[in-house]
Coordinates of C-alpha atoms (C1' of nucleotides) in Angstrom, one line a residue:
Chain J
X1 CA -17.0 -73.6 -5.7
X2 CA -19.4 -70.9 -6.4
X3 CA -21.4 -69.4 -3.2
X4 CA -23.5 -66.9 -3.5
X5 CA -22.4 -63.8 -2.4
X6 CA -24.8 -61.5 -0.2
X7 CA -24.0 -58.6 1.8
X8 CA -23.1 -58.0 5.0
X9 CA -25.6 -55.8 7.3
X10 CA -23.6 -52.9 8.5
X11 CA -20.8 -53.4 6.9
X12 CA -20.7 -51.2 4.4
X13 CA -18.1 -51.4 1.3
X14 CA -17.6 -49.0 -1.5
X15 CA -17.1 -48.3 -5.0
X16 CA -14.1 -46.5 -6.4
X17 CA -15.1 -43.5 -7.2
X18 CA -17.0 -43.5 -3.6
X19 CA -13.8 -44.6 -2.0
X20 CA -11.9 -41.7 -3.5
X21 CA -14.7 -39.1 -2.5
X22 CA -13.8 -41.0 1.1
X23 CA -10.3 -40.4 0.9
X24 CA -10.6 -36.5 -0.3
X25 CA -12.7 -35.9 2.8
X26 CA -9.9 -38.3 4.8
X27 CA -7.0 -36.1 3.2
X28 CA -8.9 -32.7 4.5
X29 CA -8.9 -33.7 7.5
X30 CA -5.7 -35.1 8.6
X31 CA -4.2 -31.8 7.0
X32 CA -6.1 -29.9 9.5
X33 CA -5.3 -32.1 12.3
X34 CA -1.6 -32.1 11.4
X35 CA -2.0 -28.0 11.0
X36 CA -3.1 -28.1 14.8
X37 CA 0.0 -29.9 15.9
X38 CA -1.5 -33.4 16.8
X39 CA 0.5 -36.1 16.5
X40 CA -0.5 -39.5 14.4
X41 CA -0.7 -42.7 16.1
X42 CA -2.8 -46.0 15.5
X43 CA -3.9 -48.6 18.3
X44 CA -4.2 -51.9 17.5
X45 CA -7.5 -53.1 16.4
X46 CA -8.2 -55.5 19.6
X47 CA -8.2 -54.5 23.2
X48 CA -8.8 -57.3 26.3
X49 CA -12.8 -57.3 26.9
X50 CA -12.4 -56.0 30.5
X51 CA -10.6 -53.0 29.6
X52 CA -13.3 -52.1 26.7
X53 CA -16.5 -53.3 28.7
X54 CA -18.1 -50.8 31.5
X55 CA -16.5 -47.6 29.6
X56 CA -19.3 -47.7 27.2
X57 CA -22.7 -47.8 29.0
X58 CA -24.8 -50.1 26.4
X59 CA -22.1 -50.5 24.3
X60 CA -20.7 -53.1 26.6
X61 CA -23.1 -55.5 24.8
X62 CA -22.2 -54.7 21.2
X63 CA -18.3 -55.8 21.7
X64 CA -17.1 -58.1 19.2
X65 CA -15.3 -60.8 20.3
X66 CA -12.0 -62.2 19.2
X67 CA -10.7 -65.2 19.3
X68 CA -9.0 -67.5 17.2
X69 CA -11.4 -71.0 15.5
X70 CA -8.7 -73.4 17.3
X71 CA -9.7 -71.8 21.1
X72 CA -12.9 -72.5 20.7
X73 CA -14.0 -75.1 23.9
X74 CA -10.4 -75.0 24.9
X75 CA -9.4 -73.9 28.6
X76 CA -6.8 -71.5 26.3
X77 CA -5.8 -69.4 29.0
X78 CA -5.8 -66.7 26.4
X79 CA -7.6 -63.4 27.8
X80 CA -10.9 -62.5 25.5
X81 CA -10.1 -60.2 23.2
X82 CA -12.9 -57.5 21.8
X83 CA -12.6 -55.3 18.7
X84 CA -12.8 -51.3 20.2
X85 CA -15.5 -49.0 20.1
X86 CA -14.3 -46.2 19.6
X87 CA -10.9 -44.5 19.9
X88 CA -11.4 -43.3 23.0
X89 CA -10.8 -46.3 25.4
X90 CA -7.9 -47.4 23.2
X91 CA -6.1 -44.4 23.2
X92 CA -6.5 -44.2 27.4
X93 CA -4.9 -47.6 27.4
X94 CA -2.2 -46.4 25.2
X95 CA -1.8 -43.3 27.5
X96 CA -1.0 -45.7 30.2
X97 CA 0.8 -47.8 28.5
X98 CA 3.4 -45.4 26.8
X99 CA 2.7 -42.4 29.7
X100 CA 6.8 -43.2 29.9
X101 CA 7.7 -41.9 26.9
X102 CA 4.8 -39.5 26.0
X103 CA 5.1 -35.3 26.8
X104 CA 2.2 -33.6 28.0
X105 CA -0.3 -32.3 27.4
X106 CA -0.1 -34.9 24.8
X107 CA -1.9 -34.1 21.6
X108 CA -3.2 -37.2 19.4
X109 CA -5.3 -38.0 16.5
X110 CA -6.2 -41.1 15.2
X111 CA -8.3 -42.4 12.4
X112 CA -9.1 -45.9 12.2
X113 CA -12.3 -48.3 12.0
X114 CA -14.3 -49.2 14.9
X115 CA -16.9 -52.1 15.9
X116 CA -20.3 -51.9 17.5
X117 CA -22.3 -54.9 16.8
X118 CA -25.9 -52.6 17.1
X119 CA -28.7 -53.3 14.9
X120 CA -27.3 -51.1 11.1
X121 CA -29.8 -48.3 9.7
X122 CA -29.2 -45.4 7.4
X123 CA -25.8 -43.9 7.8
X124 CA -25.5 -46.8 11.3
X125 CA -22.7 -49.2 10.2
X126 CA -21.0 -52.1 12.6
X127 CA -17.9 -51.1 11.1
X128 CA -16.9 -47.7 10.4
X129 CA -14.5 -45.1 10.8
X130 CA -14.1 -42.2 12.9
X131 CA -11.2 -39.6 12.7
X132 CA -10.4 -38.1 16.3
X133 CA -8.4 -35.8 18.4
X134 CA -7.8 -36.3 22.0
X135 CA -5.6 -33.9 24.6
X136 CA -4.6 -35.6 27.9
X137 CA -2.6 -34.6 30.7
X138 CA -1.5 -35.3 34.0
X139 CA -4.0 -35.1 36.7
X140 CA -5.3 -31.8 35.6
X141 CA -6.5 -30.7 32.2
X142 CA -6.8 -27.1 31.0
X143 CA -10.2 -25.7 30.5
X144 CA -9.2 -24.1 27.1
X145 CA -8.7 -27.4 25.3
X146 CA -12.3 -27.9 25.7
X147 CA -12.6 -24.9 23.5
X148 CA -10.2 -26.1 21.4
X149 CA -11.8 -28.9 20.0
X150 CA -14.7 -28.0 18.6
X151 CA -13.0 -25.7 16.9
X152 CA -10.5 -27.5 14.8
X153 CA -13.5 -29.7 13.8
X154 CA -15.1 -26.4 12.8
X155 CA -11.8 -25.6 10.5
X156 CA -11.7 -29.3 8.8
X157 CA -15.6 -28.8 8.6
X158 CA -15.5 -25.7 6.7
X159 CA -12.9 -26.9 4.2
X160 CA -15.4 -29.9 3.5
X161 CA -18.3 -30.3 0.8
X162 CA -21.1 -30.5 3.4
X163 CA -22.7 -27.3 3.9
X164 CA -23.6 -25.7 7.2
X165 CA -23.4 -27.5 10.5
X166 CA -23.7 -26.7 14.2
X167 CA -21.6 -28.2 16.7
X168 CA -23.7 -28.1 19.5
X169 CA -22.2 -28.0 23.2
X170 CA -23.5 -28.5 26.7
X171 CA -22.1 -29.5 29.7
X172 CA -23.1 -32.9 31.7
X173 CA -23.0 -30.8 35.2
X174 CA -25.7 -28.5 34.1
X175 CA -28.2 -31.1 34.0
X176 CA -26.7 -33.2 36.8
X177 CA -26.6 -30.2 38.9
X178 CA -30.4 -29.5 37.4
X179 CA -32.0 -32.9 38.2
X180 CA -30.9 -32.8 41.8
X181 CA -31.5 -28.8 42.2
X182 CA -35.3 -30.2 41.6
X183 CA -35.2 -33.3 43.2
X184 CA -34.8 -36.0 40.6
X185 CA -32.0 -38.5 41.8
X186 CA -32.0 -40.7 38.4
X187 CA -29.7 -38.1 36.6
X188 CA -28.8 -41.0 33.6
X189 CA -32.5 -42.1 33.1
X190 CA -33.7 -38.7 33.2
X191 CA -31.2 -37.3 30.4
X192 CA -32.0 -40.1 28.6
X193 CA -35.9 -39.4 28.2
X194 CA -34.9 -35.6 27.7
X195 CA -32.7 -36.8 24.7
X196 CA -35.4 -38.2 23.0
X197 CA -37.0 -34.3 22.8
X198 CA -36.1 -34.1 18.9
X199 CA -37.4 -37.5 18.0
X200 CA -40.8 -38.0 20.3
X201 CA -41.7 -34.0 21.3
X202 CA -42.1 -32.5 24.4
X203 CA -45.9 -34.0 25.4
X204 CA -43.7 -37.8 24.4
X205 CA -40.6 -36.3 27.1
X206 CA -43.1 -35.5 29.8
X207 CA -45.3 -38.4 29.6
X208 CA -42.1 -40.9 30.2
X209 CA -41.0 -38.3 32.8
X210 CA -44.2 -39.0 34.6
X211 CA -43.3 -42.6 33.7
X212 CA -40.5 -42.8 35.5
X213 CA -41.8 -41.4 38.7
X214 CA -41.4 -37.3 38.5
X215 CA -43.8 -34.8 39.2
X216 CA -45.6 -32.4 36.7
X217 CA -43.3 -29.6 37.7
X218 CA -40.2 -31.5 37.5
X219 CA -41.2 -32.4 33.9
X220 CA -42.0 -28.9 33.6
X221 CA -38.4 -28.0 34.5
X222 CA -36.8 -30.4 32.9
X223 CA -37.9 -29.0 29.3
X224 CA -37.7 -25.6 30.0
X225 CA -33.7 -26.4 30.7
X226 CA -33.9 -28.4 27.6
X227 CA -35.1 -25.8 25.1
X228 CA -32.6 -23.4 26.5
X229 CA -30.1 -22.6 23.4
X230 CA -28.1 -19.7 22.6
X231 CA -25.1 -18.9 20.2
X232 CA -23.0 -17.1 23.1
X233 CA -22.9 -17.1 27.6
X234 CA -27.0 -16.1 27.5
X235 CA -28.0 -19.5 28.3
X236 CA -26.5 -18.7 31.6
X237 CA -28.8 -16.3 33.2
X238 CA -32.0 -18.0 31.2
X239 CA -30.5 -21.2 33.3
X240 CA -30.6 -19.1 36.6
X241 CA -34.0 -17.4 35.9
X242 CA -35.3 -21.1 36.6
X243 CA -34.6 -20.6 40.0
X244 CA -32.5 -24.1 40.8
X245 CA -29.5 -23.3 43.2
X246 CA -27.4 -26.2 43.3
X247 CA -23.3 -26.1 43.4
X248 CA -23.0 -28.5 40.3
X249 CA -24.8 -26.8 38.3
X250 CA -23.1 -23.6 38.7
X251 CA -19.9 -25.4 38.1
X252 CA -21.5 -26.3 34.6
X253 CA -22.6 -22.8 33.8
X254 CA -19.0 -21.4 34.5
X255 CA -17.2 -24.5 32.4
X256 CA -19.5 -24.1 29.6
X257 CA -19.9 -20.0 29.1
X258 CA -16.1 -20.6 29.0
X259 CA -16.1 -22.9 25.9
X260 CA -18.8 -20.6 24.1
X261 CA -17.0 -17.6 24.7
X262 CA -14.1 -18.5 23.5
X263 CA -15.5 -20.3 20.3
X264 CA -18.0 -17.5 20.0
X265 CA -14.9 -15.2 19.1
X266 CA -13.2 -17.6 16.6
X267 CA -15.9 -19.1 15.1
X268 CA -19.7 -16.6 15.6
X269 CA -22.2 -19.5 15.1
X270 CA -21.1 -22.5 14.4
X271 CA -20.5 -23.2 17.9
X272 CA -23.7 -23.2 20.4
X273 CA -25.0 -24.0 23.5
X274 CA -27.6 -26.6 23.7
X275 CA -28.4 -27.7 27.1
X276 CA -30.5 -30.7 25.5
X277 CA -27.9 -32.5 24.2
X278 CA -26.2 -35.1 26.5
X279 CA -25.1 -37.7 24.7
X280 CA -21.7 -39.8 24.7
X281 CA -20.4 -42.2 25.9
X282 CA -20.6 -43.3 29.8
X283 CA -17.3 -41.9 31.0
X284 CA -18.0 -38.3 29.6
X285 CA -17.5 -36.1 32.8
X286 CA -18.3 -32.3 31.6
X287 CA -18.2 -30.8 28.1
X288 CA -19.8 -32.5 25.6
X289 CA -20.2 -32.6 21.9
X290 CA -22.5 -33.3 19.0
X291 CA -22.5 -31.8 15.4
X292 CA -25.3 -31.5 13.4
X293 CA -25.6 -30.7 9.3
X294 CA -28.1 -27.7 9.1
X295 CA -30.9 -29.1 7.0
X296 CA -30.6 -32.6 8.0
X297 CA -30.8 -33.0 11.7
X298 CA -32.4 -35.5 11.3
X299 CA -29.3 -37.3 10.3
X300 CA -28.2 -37.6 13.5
X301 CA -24.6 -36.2 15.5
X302 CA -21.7 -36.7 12.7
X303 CA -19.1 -35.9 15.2
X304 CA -19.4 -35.8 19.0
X305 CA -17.1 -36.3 21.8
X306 CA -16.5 -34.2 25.3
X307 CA -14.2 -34.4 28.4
X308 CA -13.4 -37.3 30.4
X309 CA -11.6 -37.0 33.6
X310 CA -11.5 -40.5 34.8
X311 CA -10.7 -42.7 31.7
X312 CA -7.2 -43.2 32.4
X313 CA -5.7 -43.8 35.2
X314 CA -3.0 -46.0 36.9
X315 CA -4.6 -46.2 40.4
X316 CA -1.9 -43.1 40.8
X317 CA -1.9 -41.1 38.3
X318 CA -4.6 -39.5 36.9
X319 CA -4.7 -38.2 32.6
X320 CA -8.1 -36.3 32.5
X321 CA -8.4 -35.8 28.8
X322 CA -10.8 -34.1 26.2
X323 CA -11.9 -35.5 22.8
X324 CA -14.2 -35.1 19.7
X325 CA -14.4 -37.2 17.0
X326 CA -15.5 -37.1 13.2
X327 CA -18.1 -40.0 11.7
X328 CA -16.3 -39.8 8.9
X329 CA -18.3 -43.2 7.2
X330 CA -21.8 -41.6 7.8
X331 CA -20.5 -38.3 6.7
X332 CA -19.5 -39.7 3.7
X333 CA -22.6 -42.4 3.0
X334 CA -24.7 -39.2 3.8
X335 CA -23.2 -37.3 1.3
X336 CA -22.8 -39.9 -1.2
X337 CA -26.9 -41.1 -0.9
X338 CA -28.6 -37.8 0.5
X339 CA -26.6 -35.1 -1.1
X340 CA -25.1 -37.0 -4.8
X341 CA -21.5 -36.3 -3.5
X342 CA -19.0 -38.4 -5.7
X343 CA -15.9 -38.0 -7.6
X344 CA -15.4 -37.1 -10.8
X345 CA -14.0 -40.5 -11.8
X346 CA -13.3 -44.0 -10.5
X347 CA -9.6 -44.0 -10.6
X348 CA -6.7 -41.9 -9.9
X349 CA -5.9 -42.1 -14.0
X350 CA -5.5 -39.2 -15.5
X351 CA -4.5 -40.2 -18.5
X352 CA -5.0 -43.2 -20.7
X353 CA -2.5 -44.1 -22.9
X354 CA -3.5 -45.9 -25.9
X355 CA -2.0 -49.1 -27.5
X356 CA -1.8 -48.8 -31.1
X357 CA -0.3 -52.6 -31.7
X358 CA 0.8 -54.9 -29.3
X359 CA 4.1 -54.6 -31.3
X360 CA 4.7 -51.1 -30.0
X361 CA 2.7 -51.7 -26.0
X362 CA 6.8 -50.7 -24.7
X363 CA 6.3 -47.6 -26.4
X364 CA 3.1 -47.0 -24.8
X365 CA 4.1 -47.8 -21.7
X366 CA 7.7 -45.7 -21.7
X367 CA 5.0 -42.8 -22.5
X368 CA 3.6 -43.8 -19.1
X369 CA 6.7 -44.2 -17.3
X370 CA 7.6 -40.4 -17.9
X371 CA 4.1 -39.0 -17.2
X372 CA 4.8 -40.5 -13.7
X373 CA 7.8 -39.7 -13.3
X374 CA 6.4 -36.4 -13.4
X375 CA 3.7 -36.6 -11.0
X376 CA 1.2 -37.8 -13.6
X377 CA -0.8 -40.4 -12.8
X378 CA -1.7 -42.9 -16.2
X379 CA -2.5 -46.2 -17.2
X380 CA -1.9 -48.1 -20.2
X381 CA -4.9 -49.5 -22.7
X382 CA -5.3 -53.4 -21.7
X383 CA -5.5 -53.9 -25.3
X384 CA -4.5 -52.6 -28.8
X385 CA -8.3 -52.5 -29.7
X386 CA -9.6 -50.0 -32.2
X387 CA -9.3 -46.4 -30.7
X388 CA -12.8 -46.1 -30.6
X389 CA -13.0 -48.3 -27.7
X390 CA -9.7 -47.2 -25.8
X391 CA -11.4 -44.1 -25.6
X392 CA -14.5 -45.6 -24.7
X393 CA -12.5 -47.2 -21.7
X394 CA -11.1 -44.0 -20.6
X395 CA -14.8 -42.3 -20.8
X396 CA -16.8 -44.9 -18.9
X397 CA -14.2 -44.7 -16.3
X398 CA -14.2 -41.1 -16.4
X399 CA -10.6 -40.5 -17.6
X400 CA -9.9 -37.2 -19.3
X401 CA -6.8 -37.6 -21.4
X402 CA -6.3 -40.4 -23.9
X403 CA -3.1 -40.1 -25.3
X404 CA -1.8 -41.3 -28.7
X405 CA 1.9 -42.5 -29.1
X406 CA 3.1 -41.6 -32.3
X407 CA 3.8 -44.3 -34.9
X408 CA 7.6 -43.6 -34.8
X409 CA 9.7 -41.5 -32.6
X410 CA 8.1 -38.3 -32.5
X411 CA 4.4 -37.4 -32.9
X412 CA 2.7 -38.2 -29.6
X413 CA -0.6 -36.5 -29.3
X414 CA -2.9 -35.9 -26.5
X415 CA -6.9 -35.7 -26.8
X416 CA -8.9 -34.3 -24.3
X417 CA -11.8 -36.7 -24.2
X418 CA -14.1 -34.2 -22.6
X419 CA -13.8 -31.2 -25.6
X420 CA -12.5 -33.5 -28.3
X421 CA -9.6 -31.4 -28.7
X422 CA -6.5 -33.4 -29.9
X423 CA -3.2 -31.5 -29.3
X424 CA 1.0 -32.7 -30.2
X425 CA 2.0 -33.4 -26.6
X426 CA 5.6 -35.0 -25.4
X427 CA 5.5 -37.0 -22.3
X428 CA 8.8 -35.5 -20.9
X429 CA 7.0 -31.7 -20.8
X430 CA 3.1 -32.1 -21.4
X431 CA 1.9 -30.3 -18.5
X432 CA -1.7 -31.6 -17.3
X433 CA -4.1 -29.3 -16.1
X434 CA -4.0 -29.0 -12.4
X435 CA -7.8 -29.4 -12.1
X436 CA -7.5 -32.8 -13.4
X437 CA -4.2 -34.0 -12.1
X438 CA -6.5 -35.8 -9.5
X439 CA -9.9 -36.6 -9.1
X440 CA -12.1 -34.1 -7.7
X441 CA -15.3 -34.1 -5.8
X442 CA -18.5 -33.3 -8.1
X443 CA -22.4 -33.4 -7.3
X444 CA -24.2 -32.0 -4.4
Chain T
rG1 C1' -32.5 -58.6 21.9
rU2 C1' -38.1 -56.9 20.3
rG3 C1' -41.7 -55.6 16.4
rG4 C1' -43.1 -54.5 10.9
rG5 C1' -41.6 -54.9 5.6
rU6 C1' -39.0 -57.3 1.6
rG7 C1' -36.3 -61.5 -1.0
rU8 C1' -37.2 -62.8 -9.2
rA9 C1' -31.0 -61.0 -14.4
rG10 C1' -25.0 -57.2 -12.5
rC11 C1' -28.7 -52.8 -10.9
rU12 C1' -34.1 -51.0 -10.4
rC13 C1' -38.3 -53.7 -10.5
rA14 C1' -42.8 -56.2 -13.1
rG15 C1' -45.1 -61.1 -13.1
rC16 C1' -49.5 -63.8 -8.7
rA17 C1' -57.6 -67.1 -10.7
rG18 C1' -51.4 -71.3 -9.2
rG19 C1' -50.2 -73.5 -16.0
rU20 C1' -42.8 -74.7 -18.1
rA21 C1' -39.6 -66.6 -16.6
rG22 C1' -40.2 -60.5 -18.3
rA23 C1' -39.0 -55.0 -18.9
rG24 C1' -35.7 -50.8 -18.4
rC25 C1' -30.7 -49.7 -17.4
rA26 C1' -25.9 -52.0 -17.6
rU27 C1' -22.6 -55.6 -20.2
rC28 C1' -20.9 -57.8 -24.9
rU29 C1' -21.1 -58.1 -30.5
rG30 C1' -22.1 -56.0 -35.2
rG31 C1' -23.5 -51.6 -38.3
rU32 C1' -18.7 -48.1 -37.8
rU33 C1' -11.8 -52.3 -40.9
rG34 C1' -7.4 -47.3 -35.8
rU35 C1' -10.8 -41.7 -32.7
rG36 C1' -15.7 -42.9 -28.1
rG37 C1' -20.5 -40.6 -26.5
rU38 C1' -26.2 -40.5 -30.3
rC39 C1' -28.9 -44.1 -33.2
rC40 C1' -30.1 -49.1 -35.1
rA41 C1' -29.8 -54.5 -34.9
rG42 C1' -28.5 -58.6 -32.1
rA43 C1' -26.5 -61.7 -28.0
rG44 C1' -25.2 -63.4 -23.3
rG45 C1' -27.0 -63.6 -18.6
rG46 C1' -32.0 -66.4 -13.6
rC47 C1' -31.6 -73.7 -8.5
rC48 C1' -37.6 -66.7 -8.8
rG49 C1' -33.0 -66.6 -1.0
rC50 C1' -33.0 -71.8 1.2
rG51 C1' -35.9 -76.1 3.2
rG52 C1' -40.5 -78.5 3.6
rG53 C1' -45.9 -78.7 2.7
rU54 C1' -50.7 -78.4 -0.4
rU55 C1' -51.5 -79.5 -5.8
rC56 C1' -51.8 -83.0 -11.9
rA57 C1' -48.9 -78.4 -11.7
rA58 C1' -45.8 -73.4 -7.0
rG59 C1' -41.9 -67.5 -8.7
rU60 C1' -47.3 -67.3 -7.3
rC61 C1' -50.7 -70.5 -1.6
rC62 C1' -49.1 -72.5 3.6
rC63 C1' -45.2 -73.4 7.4
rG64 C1' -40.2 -72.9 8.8
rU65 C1' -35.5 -70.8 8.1
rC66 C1' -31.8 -67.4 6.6
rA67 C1' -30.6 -62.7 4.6
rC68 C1' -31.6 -57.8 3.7
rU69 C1' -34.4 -53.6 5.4
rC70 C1' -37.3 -50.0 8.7
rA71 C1' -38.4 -48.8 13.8
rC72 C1' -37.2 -49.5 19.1
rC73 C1' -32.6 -49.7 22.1
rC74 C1' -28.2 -47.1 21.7
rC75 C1' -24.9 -44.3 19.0
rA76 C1' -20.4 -41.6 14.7

RNA sequence: GUGGGUGUAGCUCAGCAGGUAGAGCAUCUGGUUGUGGUCCAGAGGGCCGCGGGUUCAAGUCCCGUCACUCACCCCA
């Protein structure tokens, strides 16, 4: 039966050569991960609903449900399962559930696909993954970690196609502390309007402000801490030159000129202060994170996270954590549709091996068998066409070596597609070029 | 969930005073009988998203519906 076939909003599939651009960026940054000593794991793809709702804010309503066809209408029994998030809630479960066997500070990352059933846009899947790190610990966390995180994103980052970024940082107590230092009690809805600074301005912020009940001053205050940014501890004394006294607050300013000054000596500029950003999700407690691509802010946060102190916990014990995670699927559909980022072919072939009868296709493919067995990756010609159009099948898939068994025993050759040069190769010591062992990423 | 836009060939799109479906690219074949890319010639390929209505006649007008898309919300 033939149905048509349309896609699906949101999620997003891709081509080969864009899945293997995925995978390079995938490969980068596990390696920097595993260089930073944190430890793989996976979580299964389902948590039950009542673990994953009320972690999330306005997520809660963007949960998939699972269940199976047969439960449908049936007193089942079963507990309602939702596809996660995020990696975040999972990985608190899993902290709880394993704490037994665990050491901490435990470090962990994790790249998988998540689920948030939100209306897609550009670069805004339903289904997408994210690549994180997380540090937990028991019932007190280390403020360095905090520091530590943006700064092995900065590392995998840097080793990455994508140009300059900012990963910008703030704390959640300087503008809790703020709010109420001024008298504004609705410390969610107001960081909320002051969010929206980049998108709607400042006259947009301080008309919803007034909106929502504060005075002109408040307003007035509330923007001046929002523009406050600096690439080092500065932010602290433009902060206090405000003139709001309030003990949260001050416990802000101290956790955050801690994280800058720290990442300020590793990494000058790439890591700043922003006291406008607040975002996350709900159960963010202090630092937080968002990254921004220099050029194309406009792109939104590809990798954000921030301390939690509250996510997991036993009703005993306490494991205050501290996270960030990569976008990498809008990192990557960014790349592919904003910047021309793709790889240089649309398979991991190398090398083509031609088919010069079906008679001799064992020949062909021993010549295949020993380029692998030497690292070499290669296919064999579907058919014994005319070699015009083996060739031709290499080219269009972007293959650089076709290679020519000779008609008996010896007198193999090699042609590199590319310059036309044709060379006498033997499969058991033809060394290919490193550069084109595998595919690389081109464009940009 | 709310509002706007768009649904025609594999892809990008044209067609609209209502009169039995087009272009470019891609694919395939041949020129080129075992060495590709250029060029030339040709071919295949469409319930014109779906359902209903108006009409002698609907891809074209009207209604509905679904999908995609942009914005809001929220977020990687």
């Amino acid at each position: 039966m033939a149905t048509k076939v349309t896609p699906l909003s949101g999620f997003p599939e891709l081509l080969p050569a864009e899945r293997l651009l995925e995978l390079a960026f995938l490969d980068t940054i596990r390696e920097v991960f595993e260089l930073h000593g944190f430890a793989p794991i996976e979580t299964r793809a389902v948590e039950p609903v009542e673990r994953l709702v009320g972690k999330g804010g306005d997520t809660d309503k963007e949960i998939y449900a699972v269940g199976r066809l047969a439960a449908r209408g049936e007193e089942s029994g079963e507990s309602d399962l939702g596809l996660h998030f995020d990696l975040t809630v999972p990985f608190a479960r899993y902290v709880l559930e394993h704490a037994g066997r665990l050491s901490f500070p435990f470090r962990r990352y994790q790249i998988q696909k998540v689920w948030r059933g939100e209306r897609p846009q550009e670069g805004r899947f339903r289904e997408f993954t994210q690549a994180d790190i997380d540090v937990v610990d028991v019932d007190t966390l280390a403020p360095h970690f905090e520091a530590e995180m943006p700064l092995v994103i900065a590392e995998a980052f840097a080793r990455l196609p994508i140009g300059e970024f900012r990963i910008q940082v703030n704390n959640r107590r300087i503008p809790e502390g703020f709010y109420q230092g001024i008298g504004l009690t609705d410390v969610a809805g107001t960081l909320r309007i002051v969010d929206k600074l980049d998108k709607i301005g400042p006259a947009g912020v301080t008309r919803l402000l007034l909106e929502a009940g504060a005075t002109a001053e408040q307003a007035e205050q509330c923007l001046a801490l929002a523009a406050i940014r600096t690439e080092d501890a500065g932010f602290v004394d433009r902060v206090r030159a405000l003139g709001v006294t309030n003990d949260v607050l001050e416990d802000g300013l101290r956790a955050l000129a801690a994280v800058i000054d720290t990442a300020a000596a590793v990494a000058p500029g790439v890591v700043v202060a922003d006291l406008r950003i607040a975002r996350g999700l709900d159960y963010y407690t202090g630092t937080v994170y968002e990254t921004q691509l220099v050029g194309d802010e406009e792109w939104g946060s590809v990798c954000s996270g921030g301390r939690y102190d509250a996510l997991a916990s036993d009703g005993r014990t306490t494991y205050p954590g501290v996270g960030i995670s990569i976008g990498v699927s809008r990192l990557v559909h960014l790349m592919v549709t904003k910047r021309g980022l793709t790889a240089n072919r649309s398979t991991p072939s190398a090398v083509l091996v031609a088919v010069t009868h079906e008679d001799s296709r064992p020949a062909s493919t021993a010549v295949a068998t020993a380029l692998r067995a030497r690292g070499i990756a290669c296919e064999v010609a579907p058919r014994a066409d005319r070699f015009g159009k083996q060739i031709r099948y290499a080219d269009r898939r972007g293959i650089p070596y076709v290679w020519f068994p000779g008609a008996d025993g010896p007198g193999d050759e090699v042609k590199d597609i590319r310059s036309g040069e044709q060379v006498p190769a033997d499969p058991a010591t033809w060394e290919c070029p490193a550069a084109d062992l595998h595919p690389t990423v081109v464009g940009g």
